[in-house]
Short mmCIF file of C-alpha atoms in Angstrom, two decimals:
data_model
loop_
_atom_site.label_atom_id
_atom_site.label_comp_id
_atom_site.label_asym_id
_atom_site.label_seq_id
_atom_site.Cartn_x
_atom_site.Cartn_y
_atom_site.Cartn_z
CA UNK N 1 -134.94 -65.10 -2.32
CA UNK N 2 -137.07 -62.76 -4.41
CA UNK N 3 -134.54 -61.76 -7.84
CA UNK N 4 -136.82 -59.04 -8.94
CA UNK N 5 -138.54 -56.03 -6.61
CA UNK N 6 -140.40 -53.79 -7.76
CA UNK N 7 -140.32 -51.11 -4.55
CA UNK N 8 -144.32 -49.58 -5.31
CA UNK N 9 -147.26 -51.48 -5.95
CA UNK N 10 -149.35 -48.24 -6.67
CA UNK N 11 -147.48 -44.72 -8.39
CA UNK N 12 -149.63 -41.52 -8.93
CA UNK N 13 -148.52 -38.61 -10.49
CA UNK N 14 -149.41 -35.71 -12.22
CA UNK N 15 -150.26 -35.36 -15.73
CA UNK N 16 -147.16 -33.43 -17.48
CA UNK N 17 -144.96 -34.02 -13.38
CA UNK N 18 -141.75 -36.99 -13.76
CA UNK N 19 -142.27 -40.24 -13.73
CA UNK N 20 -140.08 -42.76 -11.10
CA UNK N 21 -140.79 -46.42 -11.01
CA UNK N 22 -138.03 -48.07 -9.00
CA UNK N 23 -137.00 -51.62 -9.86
CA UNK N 24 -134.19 -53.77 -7.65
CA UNK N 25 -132.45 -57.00 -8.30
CA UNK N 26 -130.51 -59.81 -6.70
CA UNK N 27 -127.46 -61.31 -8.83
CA UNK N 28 -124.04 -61.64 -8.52
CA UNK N 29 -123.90 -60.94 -12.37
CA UNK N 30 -125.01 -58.43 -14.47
CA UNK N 31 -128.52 -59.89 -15.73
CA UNK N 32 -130.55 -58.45 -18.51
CA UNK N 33 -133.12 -56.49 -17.77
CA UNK N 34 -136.42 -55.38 -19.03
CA UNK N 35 -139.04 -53.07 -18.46
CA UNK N 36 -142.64 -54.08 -20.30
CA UNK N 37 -145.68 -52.37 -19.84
CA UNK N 38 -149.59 -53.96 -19.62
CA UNK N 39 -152.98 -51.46 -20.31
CA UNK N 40 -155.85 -52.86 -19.40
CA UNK N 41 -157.37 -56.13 -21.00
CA UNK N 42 -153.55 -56.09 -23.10
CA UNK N 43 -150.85 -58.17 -23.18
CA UNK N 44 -147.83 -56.82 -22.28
CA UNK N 45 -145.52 -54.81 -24.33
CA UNK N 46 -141.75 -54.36 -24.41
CA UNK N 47 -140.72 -50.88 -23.17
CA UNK N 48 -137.21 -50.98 -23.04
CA UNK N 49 -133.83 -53.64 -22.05
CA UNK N 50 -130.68 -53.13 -20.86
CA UNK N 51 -128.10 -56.14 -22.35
CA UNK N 52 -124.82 -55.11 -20.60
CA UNK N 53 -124.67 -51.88 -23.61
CA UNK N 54 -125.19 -48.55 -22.46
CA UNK N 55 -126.14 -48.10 -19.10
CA UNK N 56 -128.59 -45.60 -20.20
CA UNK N 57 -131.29 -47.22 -21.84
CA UNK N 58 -133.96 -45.74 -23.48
CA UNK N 59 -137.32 -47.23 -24.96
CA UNK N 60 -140.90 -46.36 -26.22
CA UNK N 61 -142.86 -43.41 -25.50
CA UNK N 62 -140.26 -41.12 -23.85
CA UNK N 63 -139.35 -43.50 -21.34
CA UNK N 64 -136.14 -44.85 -20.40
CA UNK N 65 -134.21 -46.94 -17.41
CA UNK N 66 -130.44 -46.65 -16.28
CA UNK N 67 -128.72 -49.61 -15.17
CA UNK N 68 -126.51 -49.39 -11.59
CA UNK N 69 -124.74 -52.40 -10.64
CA UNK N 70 -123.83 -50.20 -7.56
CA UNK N 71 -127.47 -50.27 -6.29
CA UNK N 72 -128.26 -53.71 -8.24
CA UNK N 73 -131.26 -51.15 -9.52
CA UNK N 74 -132.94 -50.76 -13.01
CA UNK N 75 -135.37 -47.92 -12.34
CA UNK N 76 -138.10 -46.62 -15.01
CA UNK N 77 -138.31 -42.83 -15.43
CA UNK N 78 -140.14 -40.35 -17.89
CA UNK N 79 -139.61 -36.22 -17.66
CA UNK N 80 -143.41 -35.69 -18.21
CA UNK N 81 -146.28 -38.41 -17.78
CA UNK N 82 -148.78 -38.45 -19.96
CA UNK N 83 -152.46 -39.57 -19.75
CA UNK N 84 -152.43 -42.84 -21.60
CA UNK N 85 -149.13 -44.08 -19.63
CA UNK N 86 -151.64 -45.36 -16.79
CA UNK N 87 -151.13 -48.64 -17.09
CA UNK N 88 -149.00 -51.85 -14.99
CA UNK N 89 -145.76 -51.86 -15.20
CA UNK N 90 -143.41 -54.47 -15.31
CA UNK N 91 -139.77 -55.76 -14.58
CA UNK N 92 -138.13 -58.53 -15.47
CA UNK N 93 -134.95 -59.85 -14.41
CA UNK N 94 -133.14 -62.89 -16.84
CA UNK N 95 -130.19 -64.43 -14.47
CA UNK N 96 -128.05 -66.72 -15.94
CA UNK N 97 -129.22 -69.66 -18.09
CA UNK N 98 -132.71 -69.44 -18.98
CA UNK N 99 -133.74 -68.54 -15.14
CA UNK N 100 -136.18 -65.05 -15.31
CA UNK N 101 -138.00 -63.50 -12.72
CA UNK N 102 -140.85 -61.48 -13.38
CA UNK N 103 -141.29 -58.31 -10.92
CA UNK N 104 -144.85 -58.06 -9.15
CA UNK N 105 -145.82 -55.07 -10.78
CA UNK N 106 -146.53 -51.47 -10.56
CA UNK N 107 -149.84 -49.72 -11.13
CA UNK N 108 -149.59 -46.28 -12.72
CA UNK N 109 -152.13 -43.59 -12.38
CA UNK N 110 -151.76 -40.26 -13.75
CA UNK N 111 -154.42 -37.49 -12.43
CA UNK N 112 -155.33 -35.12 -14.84
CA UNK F 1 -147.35 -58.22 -39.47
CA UNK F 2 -149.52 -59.60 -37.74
CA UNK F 3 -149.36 -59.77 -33.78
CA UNK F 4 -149.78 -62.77 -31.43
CA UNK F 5 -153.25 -64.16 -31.69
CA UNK F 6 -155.05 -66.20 -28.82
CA UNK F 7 -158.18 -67.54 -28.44
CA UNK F 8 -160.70 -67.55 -26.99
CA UNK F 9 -160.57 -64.43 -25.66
CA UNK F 10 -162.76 -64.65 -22.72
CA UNK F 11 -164.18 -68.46 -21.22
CA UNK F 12 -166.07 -69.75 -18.40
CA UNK F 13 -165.68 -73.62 -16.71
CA UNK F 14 -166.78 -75.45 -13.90
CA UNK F 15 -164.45 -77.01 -12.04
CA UNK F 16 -163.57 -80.54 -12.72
CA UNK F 17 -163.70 -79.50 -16.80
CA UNK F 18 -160.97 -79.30 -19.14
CA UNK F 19 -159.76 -76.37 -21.19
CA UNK F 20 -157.61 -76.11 -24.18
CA UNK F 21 -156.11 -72.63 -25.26
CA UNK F 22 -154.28 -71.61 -28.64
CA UNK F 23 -151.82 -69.20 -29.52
CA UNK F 24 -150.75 -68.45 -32.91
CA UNK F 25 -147.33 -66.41 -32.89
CA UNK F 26 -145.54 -64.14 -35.24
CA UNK F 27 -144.66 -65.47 -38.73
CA UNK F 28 -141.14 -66.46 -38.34
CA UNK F 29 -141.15 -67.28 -34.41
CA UNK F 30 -140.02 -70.49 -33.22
CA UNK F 31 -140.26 -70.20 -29.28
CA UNK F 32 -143.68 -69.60 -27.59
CA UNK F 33 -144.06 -69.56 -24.50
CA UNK F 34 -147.25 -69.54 -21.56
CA UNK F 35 -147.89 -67.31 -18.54
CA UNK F 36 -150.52 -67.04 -15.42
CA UNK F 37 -151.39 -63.73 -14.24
CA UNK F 38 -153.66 -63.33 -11.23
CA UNK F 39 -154.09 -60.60 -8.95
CA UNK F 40 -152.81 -63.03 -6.10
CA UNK F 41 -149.44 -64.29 -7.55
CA UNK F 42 -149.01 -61.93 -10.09
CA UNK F 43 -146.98 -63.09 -13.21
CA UNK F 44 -145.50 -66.69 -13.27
CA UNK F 45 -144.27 -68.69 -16.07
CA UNK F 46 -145.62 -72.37 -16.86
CA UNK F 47 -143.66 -73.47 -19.95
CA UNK F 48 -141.80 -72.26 -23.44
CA UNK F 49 -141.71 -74.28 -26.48
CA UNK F 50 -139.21 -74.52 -29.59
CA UNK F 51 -139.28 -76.41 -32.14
CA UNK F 52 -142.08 -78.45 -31.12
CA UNK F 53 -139.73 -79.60 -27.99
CA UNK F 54 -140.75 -78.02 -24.29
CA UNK F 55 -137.31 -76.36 -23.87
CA UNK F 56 -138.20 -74.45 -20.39
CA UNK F 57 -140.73 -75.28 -17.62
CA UNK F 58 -141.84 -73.43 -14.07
CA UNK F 59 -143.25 -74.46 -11.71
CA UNK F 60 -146.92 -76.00 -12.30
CA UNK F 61 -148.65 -79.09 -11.28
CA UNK F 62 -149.03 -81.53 -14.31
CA UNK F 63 -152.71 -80.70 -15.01
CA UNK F 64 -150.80 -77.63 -16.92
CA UNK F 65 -149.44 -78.97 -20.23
CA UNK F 66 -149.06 -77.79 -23.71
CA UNK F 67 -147.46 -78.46 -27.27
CA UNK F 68 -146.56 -76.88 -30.37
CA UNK F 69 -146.88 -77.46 -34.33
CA UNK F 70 -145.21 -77.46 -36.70
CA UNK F 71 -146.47 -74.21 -37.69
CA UNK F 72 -145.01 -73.03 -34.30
CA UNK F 73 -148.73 -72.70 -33.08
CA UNK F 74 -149.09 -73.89 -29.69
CA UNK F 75 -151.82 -75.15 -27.01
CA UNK F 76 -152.20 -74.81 -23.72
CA UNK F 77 -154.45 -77.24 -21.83
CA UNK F 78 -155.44 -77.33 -18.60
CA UNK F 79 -157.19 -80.65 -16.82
CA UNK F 80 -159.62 -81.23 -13.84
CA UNK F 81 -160.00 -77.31 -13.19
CA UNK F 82 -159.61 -75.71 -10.05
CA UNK F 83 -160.89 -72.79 -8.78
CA UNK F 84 -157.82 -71.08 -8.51
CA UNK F 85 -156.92 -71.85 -11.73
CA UNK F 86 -159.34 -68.70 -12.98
CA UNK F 87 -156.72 -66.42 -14.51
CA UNK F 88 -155.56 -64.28 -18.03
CA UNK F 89 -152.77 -67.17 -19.59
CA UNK F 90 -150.66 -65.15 -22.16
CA UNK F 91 -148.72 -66.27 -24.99
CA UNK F 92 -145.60 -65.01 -26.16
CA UNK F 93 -143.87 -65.57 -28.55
CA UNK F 94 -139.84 -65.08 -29.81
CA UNK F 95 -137.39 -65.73 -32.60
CA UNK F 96 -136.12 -68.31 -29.74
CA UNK F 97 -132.62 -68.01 -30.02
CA UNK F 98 -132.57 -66.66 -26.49
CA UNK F 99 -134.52 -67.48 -24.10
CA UNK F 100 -136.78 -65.83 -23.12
CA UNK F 101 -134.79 -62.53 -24.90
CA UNK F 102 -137.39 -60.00 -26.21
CA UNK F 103 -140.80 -61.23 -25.78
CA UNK F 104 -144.16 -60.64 -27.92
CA UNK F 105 -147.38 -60.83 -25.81
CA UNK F 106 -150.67 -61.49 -26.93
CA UNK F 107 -153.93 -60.10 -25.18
CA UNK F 108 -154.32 -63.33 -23.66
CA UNK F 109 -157.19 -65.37 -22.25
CA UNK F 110 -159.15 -65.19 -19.65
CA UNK F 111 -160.31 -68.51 -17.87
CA UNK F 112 -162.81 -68.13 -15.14
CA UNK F 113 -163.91 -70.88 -13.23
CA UNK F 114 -167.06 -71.13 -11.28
#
């Protein structure tokens, strides 16, 4: 059973239009969660996590995530994308004990 | 401070060759741990270490397998390549506390083999 989905492989938006990168989980508990982004040739950098805190999360660059157990979702969002956040995006889902699930990943473009 | 450091960078095999793979982490973390990323499977873990001890392992055949110093440094080696092996490994590293917690990437490496 896949833990982690990340609902788009491919986002494209408009320079300066909202950002939405959806992320849902499977777990009877509340995991931790994080969102981490990749540019190209890079390793991956932490954008944001939610540890059972606030359900609003925010992180790096103007982006932030809110946390529903509701929906079991952890989506990604931005008010205005910007040029240099094309990149991969990533979630990751830690279940209990040390068991984490990397999401497959979704590819940002943003058109000038 | 310095960031995570791997090397090489970029490297070609043949099949049937070995590889070894370094990471140096951030000064004052103790867990580092190894990823595959391929277009194909996407993201998958292979091992953590701590404390010179493999503390966490996924699921890889036995040709993966690594170590760590004392220094917390750690290799990655890879035996009898495969084609499908060709990949970018990345290192991460951690205060190690938690596992895996808030992870520190490094630009990884990437293996191609022909």
């Amino acid at each position: 059973a896949q833990s982690v989905t990340q609902l788009d492989s491919h986002v494209s938006v408009s320079e300066g239009t909202p950002v939405l990168l959806r992320c849902n989980y499977s777990s009877s508990y509340s995991p931790s969660l994080f969102w981490y982004v990749q540019h190209p040739n890079k390793g991956l950098q932490l954008l944001l996590k939610y540890t059972s805190a606030a359900t609003l999360v925010k992180g790096i660059n103007g982006f932030e995530a809110e946390f529903k157990k509701s929906e079991t979702s952890f989506h990604l969002t931005k008010p205005s994308a910007h040029m240099s956040d094309a990149a991969e995006y990533f979630c990751v889902v830690i279940l209990t004990g040390n068991q984490f699930y990397f999401g497959t990943g979704t590819s940002l473009t943003v058109i000038p | 401070k310095a960031g995570v450091t791997q090397t090489p960078r970029y490297l070609i095999k043949t099949r049937g060759q070995q590889v070894t793979l370094s990471c140096s982490p951030i000064s004052g973390h103790r867990s580092v741990s190894w990823y595959q990323q391929t277009p194909g499977q996407g993201l998958q873990f292979l091992f953590e270490y701590f404390s010179e001890t493999q503390r966490n392992k996924g699921n890889f055949p036995g040709r993966f397998s690594g170590r760590q110093f004392s220094n917390s440094r750690s290799e990655m080696n890879v035996s009898t390549l495969e084609l499908g092996d060709s990949a970018l490994y990345l290192c991460a590293s951690s205060f190690g506390t938690i596992f895996p917690g808030e992870l520190f990437f490094g630009e990884g490496s990437r293996l191609t083999v022909l």
